[in-house]
Amino acid sequence: MNLKERVRQEKGITLVALIITIIVLVILAAVTINAAFNSGIIETAVNGAVNYADAQNKEQVTFDDLDKNIQDIVKKIEEYNIGGSGTEQKDYGTSANGKLKFIKALVGKPVENTNDSISITALATDENENAELTYTLYIETTAKDANELVTAKAKQGVPVTLTKTGLENYTTYKYKVVVSNGETEATSLDGTASTYCKGEHCEGTVGVQIPCVACSQTGKVTCTVAGCTNGKISCDNCGGDGKIEVLDTCPDCNGNKERNCTSTPSVQVLDPEARPLPAGVCSNGCGKSAGDGIGWGIAVNCADCNFSYKSAYNLGFCSDNCKNEYAQKVHDEANNKVQCTTCSGTGKVSKTVTCGECTNGSNDCITCKGTGKVMHMVCSGNGYTIENNNCGHQGANGPHYYCAEHGTNVEEYHQ
């Protein structure tokens, strides 16, 4: 192979490699673009830009509202002269010499329970603390007609209310007030107020109570449940009187048929002429002796337990106490018994007790709750029933006005 042929072959291989490289790059670009669209990266970026713009708009609205609120506060401070000198008070109407002035705006509103009246409240002050002021209300009934309508007097600094009646229904009026101290006068700023709409007055209510005939105006009816009498059910196993007879332990014998005899026995000397015991025998208290010729015997008897005992004749005691103690000991050691005659020899006694199941021989009838009466549902338990008596629009209760010409919107009601 000569040099020319070799050069031609090397140039062909380089062109094929370039074409393959371009194809690979195109494939990679296509895969990348497809992944970008399918993964939502572009959509996320777009949404982020939109959300950022919305946040900026909301932030701007918030700042605008805050600025408006600050401006309103500043305006009120200026109007009411809050903070002392340095802020000029708003002029609601001042006389030429500056001595007489309205210190606040007029307040006009329709009069309650009317549809042809307006009241206006005014307040003015004078440099003379004792000055009596005369207020005159003017209401314009047409665009060019201002008529003197109502006057009132009050001490300076004391508010007055001027009321004008006989106006048109559902009409807005322009008004002003002129105040005078006899030397000079001041005119207020104009104001407006509207009368209530032409309405119909209603005295009725939605519901009226009428006596309940079915339950004699008591709200109750007699309980007729089977087995109940006046709200009670008799307790049969207690005899109807709430008591039962039971046997109880006999208190005299502690529940036994007999008891130990605790009586004091009688003591009788068998040898009345017996001599006392010698002094030496009785030196230790209740001594006794059975020596010949110096003692005497005793007989012990108990009628309660039929006990009897007789000692030897040569048994003697130092004293009567010693004799009686000996007799009682002999009696007790015999363990004599006495039958419980107070309990009929059974150790039990009969007594009457309250029946635990019943109270006074009966139980409350649950249906009647022990009253003998049950609630009458139709009469609501108070002896009355409700009869509807519709009054006006929207079912308003009590005396009220409602608009007859301007619909039945609750905001147009005149209560």
Coordinates of N, CA and C in Angstrom, one line a residue, residues 208-221 374-387:
V208 N -99.5 31.8 71.9 CA -100.3 32.3 73.1 C -100.6 31.1 73.9
Q209 N -100.5 31.2 75.2 CA -100.9 30.1 76.1 C -102.4 30.1 76.4
I210 N -103.0 29.0 76.2 CA -104.4 28.8 76.6 C -104.5 27.7 77.6
P211 N -105.5 27.7 78.5 CA -105.7 26.7 79.5 C -105.8 25.3 78.9
C212 N -105.2 24.3 79.5 CA -105.2 22.9 79.0 C -106.4 22.2 79.7
V213 N -107.4 21.9 78.9 CA -108.6 21.3 79.4 C -108.4 19.9 79.8
A214 N -107.5 19.2 79.1 CA -107.3 17.8 79.3 C -106.7 17.5 80.7
C215 N -106.0 18.4 81.3 CA -105.4 18.1 82.6 C -105.8 19.2 83.6
S216 N -106.9 19.8 83.4 CA -107.5 20.8 84.4 C -106.5 21.9 84.8
Q217 N -105.7 22.3 83.8 CA -104.7 23.3 84.0 C -103.6 23.0 85.1
T218 N -103.5 21.7 85.4 CA -102.4 21.3 86.4 C -101.2 20.8 85.7
G219 N -101.3 20.4 84.4 CA -100.1 19.9 83.7 C -100.0 18.4 84.1
K220 N -100.9 17.8 84.9 CA -100.8 16.4 85.3 C -102.1 15.7 85.0
V221 N -102.0 14.4 84.9 CA -103.2 13.6 84.8 C -103.0 12.4 85.8
V374 N -99.0 11.7 86.4 CA -98.0 11.6 85.3 C -98.1 12.9 84.4
M375 N -97.0 13.2 83.8 CA -96.9 14.5 83.0 C -97.8 14.4 81.8
H376 N -98.5 15.5 81.5 CA -99.4 15.5 80.4 C -98.6 16.2 79.3
M377 N -98.2 15.4 78.3 CA -97.3 15.9 77.2 C -97.9 17.0 76.4
V378 N -99.2 16.9 76.1 CA -99.8 17.9 75.2 C -99.9 19.2 75.9
C379 N -100.0 19.2 77.2 CA -100.0 20.5 78.0 C -98.7 20.9 78.5
S380 N -97.6 20.2 78.1 CA -96.3 20.6 78.5 C -96.0 20.6 80.0
G381 N -96.9 20.0 80.7 CA -96.6 19.9 82.2 C -96.9 21.2 83.0
N382 N -97.4 22.2 82.3 CA -97.7 23.4 83.1 C -99.1 23.8 83.0
G383 N -100.0 23.0 82.5 CA -101.4 23.3 82.5 C -101.9 24.2 81.4
Y384 N -101.0 24.4 80.4 CA -101.3 25.3 79.3 C -100.8 24.7 78.0
T385 N -101.4 25.0 76.9 CA -101.0 24.6 75.6 C -100.7 25.8 74.8
I386 N -99.9 25.7 73.7 CA -99.6 26.8 72.9 C -100.4 26.9 71.7
E387 N -101.0 28.1 71.4 CA -101.8 28.3 70.2 C -101.1 29.3 69.4

